[in-house]
Coordinates of C-alpha atoms and ligand atoms in Angstrom, one line a residue:
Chain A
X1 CA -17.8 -90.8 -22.7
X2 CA -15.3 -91.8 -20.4
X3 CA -14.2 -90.0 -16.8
X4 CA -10.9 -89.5 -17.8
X5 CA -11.7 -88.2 -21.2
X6 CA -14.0 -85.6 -19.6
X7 CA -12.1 -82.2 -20.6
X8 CA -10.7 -83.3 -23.8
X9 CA -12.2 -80.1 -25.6
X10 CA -10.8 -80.8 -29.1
X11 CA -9.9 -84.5 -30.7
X12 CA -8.5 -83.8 -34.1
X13 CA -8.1 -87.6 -35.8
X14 CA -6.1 -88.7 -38.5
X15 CA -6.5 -85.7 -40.5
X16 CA -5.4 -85.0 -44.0
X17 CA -5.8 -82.1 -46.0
X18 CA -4.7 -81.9 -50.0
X19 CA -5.9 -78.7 -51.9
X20 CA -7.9 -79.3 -54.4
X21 CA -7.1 -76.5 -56.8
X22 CA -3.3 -76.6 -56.2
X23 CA -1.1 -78.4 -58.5
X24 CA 0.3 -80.7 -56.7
X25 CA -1.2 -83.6 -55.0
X26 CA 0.8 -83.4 -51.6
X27 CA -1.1 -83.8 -48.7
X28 CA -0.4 -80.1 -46.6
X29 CA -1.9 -82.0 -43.3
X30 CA -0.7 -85.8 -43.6
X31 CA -2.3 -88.0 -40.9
X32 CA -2.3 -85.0 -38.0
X33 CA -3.4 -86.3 -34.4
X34 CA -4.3 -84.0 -31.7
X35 CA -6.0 -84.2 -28.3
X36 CA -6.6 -80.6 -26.9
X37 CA -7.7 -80.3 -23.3
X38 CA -10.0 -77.9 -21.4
X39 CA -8.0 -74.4 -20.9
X40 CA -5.2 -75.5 -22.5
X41 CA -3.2 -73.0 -24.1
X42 CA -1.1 -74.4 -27.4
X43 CA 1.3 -72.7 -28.9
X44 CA 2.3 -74.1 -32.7
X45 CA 5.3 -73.5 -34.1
X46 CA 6.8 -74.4 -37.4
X47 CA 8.4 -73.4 -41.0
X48 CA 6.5 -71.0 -43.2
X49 CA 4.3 -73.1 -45.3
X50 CA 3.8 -76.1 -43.1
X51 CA 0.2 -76.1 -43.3
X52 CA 0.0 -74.3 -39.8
X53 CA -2.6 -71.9 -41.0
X54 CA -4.3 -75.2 -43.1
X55 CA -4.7 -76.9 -40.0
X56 CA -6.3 -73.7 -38.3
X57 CA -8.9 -73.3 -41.3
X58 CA -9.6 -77.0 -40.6
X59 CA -10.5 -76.6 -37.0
X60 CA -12.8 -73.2 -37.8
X61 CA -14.7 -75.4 -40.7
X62 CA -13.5 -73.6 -43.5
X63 CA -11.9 -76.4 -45.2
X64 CA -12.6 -79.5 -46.6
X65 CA -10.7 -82.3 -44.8
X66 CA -10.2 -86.1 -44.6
X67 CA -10.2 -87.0 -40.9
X68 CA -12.4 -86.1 -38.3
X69 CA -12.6 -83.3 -36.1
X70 CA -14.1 -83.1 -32.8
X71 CA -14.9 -80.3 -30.8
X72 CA -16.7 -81.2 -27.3
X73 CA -17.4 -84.4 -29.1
X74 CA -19.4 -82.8 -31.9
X75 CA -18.1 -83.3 -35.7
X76 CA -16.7 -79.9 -37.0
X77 CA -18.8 -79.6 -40.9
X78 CA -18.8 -76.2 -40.6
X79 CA -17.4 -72.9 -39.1
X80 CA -19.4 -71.7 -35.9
X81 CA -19.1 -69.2 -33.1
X82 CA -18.3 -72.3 -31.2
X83 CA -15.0 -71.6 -32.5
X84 CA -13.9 -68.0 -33.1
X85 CA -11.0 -67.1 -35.1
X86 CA -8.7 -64.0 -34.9
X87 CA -6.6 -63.4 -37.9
X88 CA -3.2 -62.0 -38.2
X89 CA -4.6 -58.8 -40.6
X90 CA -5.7 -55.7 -38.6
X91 CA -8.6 -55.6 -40.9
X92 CA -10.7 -57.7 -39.3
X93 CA -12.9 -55.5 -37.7
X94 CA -15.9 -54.5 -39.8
X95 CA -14.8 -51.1 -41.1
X96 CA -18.8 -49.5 -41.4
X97 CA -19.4 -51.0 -37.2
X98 CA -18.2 -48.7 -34.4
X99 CA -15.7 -50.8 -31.6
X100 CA -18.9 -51.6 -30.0
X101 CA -21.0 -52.2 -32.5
X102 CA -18.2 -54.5 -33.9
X103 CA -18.2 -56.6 -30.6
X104 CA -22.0 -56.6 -29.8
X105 CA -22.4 -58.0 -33.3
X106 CA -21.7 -61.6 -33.0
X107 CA -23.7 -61.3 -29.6
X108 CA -26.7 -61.5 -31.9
X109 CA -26.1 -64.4 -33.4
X110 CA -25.1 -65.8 -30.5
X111 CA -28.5 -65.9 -29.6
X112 CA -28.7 -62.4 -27.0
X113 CA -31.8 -60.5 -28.1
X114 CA -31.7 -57.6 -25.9
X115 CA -29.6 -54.7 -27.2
X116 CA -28.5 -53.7 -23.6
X117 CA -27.6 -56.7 -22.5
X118 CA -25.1 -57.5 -25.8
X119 CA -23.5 -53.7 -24.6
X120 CA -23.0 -54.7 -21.0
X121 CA -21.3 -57.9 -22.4
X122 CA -19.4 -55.5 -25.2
X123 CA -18.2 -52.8 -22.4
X124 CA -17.3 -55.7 -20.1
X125 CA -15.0 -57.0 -22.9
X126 CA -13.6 -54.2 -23.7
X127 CA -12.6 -53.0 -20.4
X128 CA -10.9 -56.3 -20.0
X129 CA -8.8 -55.1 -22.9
X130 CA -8.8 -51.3 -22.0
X131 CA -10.5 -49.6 -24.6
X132 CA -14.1 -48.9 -23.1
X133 CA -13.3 -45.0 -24.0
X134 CA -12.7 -46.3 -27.9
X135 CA -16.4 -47.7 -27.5
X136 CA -17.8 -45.0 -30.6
X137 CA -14.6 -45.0 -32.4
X138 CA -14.2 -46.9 -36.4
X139 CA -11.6 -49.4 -36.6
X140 CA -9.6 -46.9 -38.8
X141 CA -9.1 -44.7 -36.4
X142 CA -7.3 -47.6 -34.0
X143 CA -3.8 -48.3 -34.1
X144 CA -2.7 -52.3 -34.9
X145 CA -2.7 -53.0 -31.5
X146 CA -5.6 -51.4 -30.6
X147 CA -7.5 -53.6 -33.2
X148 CA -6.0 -56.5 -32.2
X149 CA -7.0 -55.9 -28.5
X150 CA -11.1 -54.9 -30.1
X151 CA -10.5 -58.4 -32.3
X152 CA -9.7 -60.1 -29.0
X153 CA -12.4 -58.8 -26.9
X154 CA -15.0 -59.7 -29.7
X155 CA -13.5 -63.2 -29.7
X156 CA -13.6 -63.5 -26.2
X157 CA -17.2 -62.4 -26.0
X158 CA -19.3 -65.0 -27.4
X159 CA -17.8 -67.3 -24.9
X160 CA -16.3 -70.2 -27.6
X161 CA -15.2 -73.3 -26.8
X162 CA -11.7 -72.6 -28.7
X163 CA -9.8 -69.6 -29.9
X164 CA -8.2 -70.0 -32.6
X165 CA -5.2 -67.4 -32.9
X166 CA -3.7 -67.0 -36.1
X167 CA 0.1 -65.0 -35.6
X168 CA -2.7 -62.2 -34.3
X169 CA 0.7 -59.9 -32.7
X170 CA 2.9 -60.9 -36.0
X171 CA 2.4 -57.5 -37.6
X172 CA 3.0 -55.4 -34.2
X173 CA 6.2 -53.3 -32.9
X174 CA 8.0 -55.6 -30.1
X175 CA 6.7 -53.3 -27.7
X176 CA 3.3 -53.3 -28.3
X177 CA 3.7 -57.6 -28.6
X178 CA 4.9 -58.0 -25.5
X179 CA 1.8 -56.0 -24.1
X180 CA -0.5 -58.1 -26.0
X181 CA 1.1 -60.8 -25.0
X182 CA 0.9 -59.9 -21.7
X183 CA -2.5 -59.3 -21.7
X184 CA -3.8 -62.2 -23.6
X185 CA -2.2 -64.4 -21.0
X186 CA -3.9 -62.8 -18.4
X187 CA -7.1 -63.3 -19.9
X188 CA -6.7 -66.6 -21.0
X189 CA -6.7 -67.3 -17.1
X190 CA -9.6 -65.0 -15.9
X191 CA -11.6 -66.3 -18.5
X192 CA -11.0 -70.2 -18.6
X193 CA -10.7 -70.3 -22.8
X194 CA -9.1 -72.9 -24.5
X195 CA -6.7 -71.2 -27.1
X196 CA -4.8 -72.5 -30.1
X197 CA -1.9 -69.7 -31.2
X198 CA 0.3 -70.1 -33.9
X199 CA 3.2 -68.3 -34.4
X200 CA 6.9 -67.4 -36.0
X201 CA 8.4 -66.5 -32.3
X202 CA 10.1 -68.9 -30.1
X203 CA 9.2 -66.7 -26.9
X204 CA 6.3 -65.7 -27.7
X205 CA 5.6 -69.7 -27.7
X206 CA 7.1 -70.2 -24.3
X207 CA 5.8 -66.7 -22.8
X208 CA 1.9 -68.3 -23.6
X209 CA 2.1 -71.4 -24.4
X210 CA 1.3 -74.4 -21.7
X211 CA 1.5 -76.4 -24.1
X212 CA 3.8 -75.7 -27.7
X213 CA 3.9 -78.3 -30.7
X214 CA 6.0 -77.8 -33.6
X215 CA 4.9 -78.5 -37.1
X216 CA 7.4 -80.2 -39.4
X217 CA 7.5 -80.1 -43.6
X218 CA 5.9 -83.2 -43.7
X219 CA 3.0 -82.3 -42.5
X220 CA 2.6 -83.4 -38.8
X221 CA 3.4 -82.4 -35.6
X222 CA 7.6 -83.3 -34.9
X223 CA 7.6 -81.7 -31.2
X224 CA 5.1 -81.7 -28.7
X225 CA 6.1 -80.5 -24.9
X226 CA 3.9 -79.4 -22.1
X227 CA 5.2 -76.1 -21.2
X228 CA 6.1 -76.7 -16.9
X229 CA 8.2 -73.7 -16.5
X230 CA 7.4 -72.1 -13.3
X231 CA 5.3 -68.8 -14.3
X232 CA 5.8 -66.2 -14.8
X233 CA 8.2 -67.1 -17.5
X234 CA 10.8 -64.6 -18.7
X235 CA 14.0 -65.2 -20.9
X236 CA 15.6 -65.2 -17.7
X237 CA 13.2 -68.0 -16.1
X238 CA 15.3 -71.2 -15.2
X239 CA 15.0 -73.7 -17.9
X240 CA 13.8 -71.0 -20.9
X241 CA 17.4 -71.2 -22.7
X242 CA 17.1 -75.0 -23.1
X243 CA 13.7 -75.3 -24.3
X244 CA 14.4 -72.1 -26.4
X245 CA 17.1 -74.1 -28.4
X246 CA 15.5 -77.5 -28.2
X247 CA 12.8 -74.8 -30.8
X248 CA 15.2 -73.3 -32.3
X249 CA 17.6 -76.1 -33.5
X250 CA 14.3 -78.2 -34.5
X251 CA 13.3 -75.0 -36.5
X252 CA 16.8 -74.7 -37.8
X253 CA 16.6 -78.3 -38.9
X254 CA 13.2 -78.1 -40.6
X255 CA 14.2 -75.5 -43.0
X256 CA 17.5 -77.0 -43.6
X257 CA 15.6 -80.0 -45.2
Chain B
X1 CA -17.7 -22.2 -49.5
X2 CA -14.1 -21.4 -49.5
X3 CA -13.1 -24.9 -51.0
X4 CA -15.7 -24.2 -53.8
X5 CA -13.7 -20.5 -54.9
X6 CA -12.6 -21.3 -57.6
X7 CA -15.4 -22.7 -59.4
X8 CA -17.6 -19.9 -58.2
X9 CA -14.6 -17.4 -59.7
X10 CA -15.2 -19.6 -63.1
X11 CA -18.6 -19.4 -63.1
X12 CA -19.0 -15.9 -62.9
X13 CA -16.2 -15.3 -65.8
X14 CA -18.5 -18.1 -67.9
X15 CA -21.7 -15.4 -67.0
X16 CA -19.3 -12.1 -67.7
X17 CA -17.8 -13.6 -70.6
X18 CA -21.5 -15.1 -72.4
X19 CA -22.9 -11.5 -71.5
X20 CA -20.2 -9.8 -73.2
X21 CA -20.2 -11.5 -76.2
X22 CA -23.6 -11.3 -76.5
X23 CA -23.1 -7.8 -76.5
X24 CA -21.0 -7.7 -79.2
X25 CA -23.5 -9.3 -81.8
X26 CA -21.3 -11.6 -82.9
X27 CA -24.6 -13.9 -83.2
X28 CA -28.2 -13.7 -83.7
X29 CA -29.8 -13.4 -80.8
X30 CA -32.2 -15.8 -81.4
X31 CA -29.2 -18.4 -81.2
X32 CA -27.4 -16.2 -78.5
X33 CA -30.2 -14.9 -75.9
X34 CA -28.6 -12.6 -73.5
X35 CA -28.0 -13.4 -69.6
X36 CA -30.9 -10.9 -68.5
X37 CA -34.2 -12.2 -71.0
X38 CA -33.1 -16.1 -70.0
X39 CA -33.2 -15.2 -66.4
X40 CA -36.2 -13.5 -67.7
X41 CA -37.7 -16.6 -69.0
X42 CA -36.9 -18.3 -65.9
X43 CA -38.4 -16.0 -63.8
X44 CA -41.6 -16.6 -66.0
X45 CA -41.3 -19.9 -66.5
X46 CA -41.8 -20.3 -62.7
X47 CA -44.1 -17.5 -62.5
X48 CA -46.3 -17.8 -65.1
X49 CA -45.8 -21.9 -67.0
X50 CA -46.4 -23.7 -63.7
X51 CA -42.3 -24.9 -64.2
X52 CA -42.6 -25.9 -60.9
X53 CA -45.4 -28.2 -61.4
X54 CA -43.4 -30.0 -64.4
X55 CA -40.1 -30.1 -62.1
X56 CA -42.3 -31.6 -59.5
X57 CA -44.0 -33.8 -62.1
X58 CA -40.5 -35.3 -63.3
X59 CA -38.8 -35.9 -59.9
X60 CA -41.9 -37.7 -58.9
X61 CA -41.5 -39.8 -62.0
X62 CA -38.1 -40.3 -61.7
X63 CA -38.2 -40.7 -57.9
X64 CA -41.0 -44.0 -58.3
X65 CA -38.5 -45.3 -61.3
X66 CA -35.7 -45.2 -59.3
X67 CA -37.4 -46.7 -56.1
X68 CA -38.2 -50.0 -58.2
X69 CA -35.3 -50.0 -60.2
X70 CA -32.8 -50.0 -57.2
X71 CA -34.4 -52.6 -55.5
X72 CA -34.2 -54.6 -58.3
X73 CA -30.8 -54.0 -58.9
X74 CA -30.3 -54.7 -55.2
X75 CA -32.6 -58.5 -54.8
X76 CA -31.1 -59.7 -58.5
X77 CA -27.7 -58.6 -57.3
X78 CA -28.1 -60.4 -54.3
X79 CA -29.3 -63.6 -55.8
X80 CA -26.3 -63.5 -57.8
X81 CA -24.3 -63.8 -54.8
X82 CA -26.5 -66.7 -53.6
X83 CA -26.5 -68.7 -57.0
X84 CA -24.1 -69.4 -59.2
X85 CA -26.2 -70.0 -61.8
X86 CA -28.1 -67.1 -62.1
X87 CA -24.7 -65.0 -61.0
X88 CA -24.0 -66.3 -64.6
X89 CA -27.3 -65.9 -66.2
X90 CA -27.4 -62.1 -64.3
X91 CA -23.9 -61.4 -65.7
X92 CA -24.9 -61.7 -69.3
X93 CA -28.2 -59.5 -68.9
X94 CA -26.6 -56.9 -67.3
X95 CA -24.0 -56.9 -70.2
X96 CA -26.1 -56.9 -72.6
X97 CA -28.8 -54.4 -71.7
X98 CA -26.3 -51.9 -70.6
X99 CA -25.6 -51.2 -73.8
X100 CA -29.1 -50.3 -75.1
X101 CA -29.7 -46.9 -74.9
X102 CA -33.4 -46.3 -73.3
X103 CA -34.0 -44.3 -75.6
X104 CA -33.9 -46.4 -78.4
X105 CA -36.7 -48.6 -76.1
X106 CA -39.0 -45.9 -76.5
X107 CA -41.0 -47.5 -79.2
X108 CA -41.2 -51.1 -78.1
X109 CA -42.5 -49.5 -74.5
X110 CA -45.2 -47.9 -76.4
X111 CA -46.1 -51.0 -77.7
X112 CA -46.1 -52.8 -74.3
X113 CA -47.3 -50.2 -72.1
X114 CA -49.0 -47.7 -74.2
X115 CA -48.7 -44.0 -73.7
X116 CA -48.4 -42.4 -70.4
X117 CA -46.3 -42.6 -67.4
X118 CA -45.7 -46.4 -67.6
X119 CA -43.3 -46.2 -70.8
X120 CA -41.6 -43.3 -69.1
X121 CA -40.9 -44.8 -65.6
X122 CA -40.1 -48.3 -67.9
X123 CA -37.0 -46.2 -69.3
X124 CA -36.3 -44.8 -66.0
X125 CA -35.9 -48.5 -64.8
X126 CA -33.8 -49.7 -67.2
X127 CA -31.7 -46.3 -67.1
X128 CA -30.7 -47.6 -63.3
X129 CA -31.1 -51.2 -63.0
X130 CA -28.0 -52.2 -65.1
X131 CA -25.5 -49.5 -64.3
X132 CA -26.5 -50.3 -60.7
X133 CA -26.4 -53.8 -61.2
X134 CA -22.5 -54.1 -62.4
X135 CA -21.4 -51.9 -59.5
X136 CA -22.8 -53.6 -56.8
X137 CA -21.6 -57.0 -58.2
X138 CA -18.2 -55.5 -59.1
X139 CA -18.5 -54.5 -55.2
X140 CA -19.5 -57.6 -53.9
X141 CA -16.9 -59.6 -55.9
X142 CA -14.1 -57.3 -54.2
X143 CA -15.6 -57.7 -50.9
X144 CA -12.4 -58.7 -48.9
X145 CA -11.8 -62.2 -48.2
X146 CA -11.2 -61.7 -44.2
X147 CA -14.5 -59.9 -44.0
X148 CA -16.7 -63.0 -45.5
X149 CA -14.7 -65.3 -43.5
X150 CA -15.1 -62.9 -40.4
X151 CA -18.9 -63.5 -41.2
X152 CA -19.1 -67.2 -41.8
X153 CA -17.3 -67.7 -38.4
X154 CA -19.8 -66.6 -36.7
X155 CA -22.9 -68.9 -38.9
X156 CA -24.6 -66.4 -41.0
X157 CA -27.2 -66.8 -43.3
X158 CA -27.0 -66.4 -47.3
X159 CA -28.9 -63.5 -46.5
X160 CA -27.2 -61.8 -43.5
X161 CA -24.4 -62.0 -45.4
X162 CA -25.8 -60.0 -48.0
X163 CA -27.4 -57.3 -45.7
X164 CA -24.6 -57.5 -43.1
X165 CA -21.4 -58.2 -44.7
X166 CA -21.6 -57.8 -48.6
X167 CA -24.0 -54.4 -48.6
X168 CA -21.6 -52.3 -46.3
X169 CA -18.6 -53.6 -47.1
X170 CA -19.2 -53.0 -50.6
X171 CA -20.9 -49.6 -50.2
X172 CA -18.6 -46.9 -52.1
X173 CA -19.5 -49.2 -55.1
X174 CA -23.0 -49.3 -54.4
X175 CA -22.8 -45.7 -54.1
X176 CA -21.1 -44.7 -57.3
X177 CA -23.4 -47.5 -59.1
X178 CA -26.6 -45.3 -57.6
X179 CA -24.9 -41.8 -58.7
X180 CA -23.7 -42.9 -62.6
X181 CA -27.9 -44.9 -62.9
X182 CA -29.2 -41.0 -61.4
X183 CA -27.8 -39.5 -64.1
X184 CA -28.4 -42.1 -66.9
X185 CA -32.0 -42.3 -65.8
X186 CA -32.5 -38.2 -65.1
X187 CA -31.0 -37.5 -68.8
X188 CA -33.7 -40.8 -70.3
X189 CA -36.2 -39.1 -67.9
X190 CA -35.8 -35.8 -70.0
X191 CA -35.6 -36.8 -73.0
X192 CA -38.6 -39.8 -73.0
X193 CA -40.6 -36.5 -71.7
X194 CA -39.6 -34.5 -75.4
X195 CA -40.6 -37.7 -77.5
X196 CA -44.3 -38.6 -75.3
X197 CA -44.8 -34.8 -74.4
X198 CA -47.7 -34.7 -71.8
X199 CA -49.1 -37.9 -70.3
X200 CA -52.9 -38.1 -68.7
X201 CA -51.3 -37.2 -65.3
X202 CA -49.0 -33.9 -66.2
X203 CA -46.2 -32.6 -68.2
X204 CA -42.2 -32.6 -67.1
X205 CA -39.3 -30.5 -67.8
X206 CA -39.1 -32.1 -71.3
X207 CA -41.9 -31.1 -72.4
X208 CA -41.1 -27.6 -71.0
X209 CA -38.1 -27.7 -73.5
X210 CA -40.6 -29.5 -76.2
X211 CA -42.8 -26.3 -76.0
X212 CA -40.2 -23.5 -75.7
X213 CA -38.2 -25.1 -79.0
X214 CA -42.0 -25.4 -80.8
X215 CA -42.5 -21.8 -79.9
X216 CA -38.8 -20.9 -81.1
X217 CA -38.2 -19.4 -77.4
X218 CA -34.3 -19.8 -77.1
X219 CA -34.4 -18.4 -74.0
X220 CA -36.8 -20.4 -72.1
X221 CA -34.9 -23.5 -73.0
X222 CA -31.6 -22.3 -71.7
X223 CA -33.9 -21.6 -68.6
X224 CA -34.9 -25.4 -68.7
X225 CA -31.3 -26.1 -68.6
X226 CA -30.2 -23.9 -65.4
X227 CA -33.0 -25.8 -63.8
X228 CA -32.0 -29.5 -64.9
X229 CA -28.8 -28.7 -64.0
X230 CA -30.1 -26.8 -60.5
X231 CA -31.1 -30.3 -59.6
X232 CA -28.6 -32.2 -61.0
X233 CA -25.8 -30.3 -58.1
X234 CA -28.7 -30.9 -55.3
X235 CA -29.1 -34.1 -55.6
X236 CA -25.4 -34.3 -55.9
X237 CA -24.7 -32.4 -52.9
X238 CA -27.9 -32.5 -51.0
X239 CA -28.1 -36.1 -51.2
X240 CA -24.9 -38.0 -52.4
X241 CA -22.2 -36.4 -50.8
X242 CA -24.1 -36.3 -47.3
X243 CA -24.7 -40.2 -47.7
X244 CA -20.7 -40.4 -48.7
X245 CA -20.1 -38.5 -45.3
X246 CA -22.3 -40.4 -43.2
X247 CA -21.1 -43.8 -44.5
X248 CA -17.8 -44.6 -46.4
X249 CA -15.7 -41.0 -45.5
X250 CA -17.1 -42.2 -41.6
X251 CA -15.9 -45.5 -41.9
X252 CA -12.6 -44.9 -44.1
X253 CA -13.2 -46.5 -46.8
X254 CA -11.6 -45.2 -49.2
X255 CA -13.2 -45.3 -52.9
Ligands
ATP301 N1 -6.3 -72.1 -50.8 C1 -5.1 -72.8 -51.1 N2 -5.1 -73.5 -52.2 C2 -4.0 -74.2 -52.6 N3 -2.9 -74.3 -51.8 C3 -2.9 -73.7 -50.6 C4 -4.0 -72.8 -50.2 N4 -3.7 -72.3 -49.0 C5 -2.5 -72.7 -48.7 N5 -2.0 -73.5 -49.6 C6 -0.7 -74.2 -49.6 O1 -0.7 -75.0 -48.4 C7 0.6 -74.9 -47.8 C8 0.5 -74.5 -46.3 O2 -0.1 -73.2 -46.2 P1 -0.4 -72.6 -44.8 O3 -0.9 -71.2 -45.1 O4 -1.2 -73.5 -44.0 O5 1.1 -72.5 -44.2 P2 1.5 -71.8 -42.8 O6 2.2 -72.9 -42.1 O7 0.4 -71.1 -42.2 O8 2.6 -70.8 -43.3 P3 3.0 -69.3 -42.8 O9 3.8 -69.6 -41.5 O10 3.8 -68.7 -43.8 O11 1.7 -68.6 -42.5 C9 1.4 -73.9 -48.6 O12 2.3 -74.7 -49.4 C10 0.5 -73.2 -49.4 O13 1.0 -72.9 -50.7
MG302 MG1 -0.1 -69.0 -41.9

């Protein structure tokens, strides 16, 4: 391994990616290259059905792939807490597991025998995210948000490598979004994770992302711009308006074609 | 008690009304007994025909029946998530069977078991295992998608799956499969008790019945009755419902 290499934390090579079962032979993924470092935080953008959730699956182990995958220079074969996923649906929580139960849970398997320890981790997370009173509550008594912020803390709690972060604030009120977003940004800083974040929303790229991509048709990445706006970054930041349309006109090209 | 008002209010008009025709001698009383002599024969039944006993006796045959044939429902269920194959193999037994009333097995557990509890508690098992069996893989087929995959991200076994994922999410299934195989296997109880009568080890509630029809007491059948139906709404309420409340109404799952 080379010096300069060091903190490459993902290396996703040549991948390609047809479904099996689908009817058509196009490849979703054709020939996708990616070098992710250490505590980066990429944003992807692109046209529904571009294979931006595909490439996500990929990364988790999920899916079946030609390529090769790299995470910490270990071949992805199959999904580990390594690499933790958080899903667009508020349903991810397990329904019968309390808030805490939910986020001590994959403290198990992640190798912590002692019950009060996994709690202290759980209660630390969920402060983090606000909701240590919610510790004894089911999911189905949270609000969206509220399970997206338990989803969150869960992820962040077994410590993985990557986060992957499928549209996770696409089903929230604007409100409650910017919060999250907020929030997640903060915490991708305190806590030194290296996230992946898809999603529909030009600001919401440029808000989180230090580094956003933009997925094309075809099945590869078109843009790819290391986010150097000075942070904070609002829509009034200098420089937001021109990478917002250099998005949005790509966008607007994409599902033209 | 107040959500219950109205089927107390019919219950007592059921009681008023049988009392009153009963009165009238529309019917022979031998067909017709009257309110007072079947509480009678209840009263006596308990008092004097060691009912409790038999009671006793047939929830302790139904209760080791149902012990064995949940679990089996539960391990072959289970595999059936962890092999295809036998998924496949599982899926035609369970088909099949379910339509054999236990009944009708009667004879053939003679045969292989000879008389005595071990036919009985045979019935009892196959009363539960199939019913049981469809519902939990019914349940574990609809288990949602996110849930597996919230599971596999995080390296589970085959079998914490099962015990962790597929079990809980799948438990108002599991549930309704246990309640429709209690009362499959509580009516093949009663009924394999009529056709063996006693065994070496004690007499049930069908044999109760058995000897009260054979001794052309009307009565202390109906008595038999009230009590299978007694225990029918405890287990239902006793035992079901504060399972549903503890788990699924808890966790809002809705059924
Ligand atoms: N399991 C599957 N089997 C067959 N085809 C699939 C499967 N999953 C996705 N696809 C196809 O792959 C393509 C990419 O899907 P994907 O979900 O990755 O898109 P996406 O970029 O995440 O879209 P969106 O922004 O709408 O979420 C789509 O054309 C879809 O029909
Ligand atoms: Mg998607």
């Amino acid at each position: 391994m080379s010096a300069e290499n060091k903190n490459v934390i993902l290396q996703v090579t040549n991948l390609r990616k047809i479904y099996e079962d689908s009817d058509s032979t196009k490849a979703i993924l054709d020939d996708v290259n990616l070098s992710l470092n250490e505590n980066d935080f990429l944003c992807i953008l692109g046209p529904s059905g571009c294979g931006k959730t595909t490439l996500l699956r990929c990364i988790a182990g999920f899916e079946k792939f030609e390529g090769t995958i790299e995470v910490n220079g270990v071949e992805v074969r199959k999904p580990n807490t390594d690499r933790i996923l958080v899903f667009q649906d508020f349903n991810q929580l397990f329904p019968w597991k309390t808030v805490m139960q939910n986020v001590c849970y994959p403290l198990i398997k992640f190798g912590i025998k002692d019950k009060k320890e996994r709690e202290e981790i759980a209660l630390k997370y969920l402060g983090k995210v606000g909701l240590e009173q919610y510790k004894d509550f089911y999911p189905h008594q949270l609000s969206g948000g509220m399970k997206q912020r338990v989803a969150i803390a869960k992820a962040l709690a077994v410590k993985p490598k990557l986060i992957l972060m499928d549209e996770p604030f696409a089903s929230l009120d604007a409100m409650t979004r910017r919060k999250l977003q907020k929030e997640l940004l903060k915490l991708s800083k305190s806590e030194n994770v290296t996230v992946i974040f898809i999603t529909h929303n030009i600001q919401e790229a440029i808000v989180l992302g230090t580094r956003i991509m933009l997925m094309s048709r075809s099945g590869n990445f078109k843009l790819d711009m290391e986010n150097t706006l000075p942070r904070p970054i609002t829509p009034s930041s200098e420089g937001y308006a021109e990478m917002w349309d250099i998005f949005n006109n790509a966008l607007n090209e994409e599902s033209l074609s | 008690m107040k959500k219950c008002r109205v089927q107390i209010i019919f219950i007592v008009a059921v009681i008023a009304l049988w009392e009153i025709v009963y009165r009238t001698g529309v019917f022979p009383e031998l067909m017709f007994p009257s309110i007072g002599s079947i509480m009678k024969s209840l009263w006596t039944g308990f008092a004097e025909d060691e009912l409790a006993g038999m009671v006793g006796y047939s929830l302790s045959l139904i209760l080791r029946g149902l012990s064995i044939g949940i679990l089996l429902a539960f391990v072959l269920s289970s595999l059936s998530i962890i092999s295809k194959t036998f998924h496949k193999i599982y899926n035609l037994l369970v088909s099949v069977f379910d339509l054999v009333p236990g009944v009708a097995l009667i004879p053939l557990a003679i045969l292989w078991f000879g008389i005595g509890e071990g036919p009985i508690i045979f019935i009892v098992i196959h009363s539960i295992i199939w019913p049981m069996s469809r519902s939990i893989i019914d349940g574990f087929q609809s288990v949602p998608k996110i849930y597996i995959e919230s599971g596999k991200n995080l390296g589970l076994s085959k079998f914490e799956m099962v015990k962790d994922i597929y079990l809980p999410a799948s438990f108002s299934n599991v549930l309704s499969g246990m309640k429709i195989g209690w009362a499959r296997a509580w009516r093949g109880l009663i009924s394999a008790e009529m056709i063996f009568g006693t065994t070496s080890a004690g007499a049930g509630i069908g044999w109760f019945i058995f000897m009260k029809r054979t001794n052309v007491d009307i009565a202390g059948v109906f008595a038999a009755l009230i009590v299978i139906i007694l225990i029918g709404i405890i287990v239902e309420y006793g035992f079901f419902r504060v399972i549903e409340k503890n788990t699924i109404k808890k966790w809002g799952i809705r059924q």
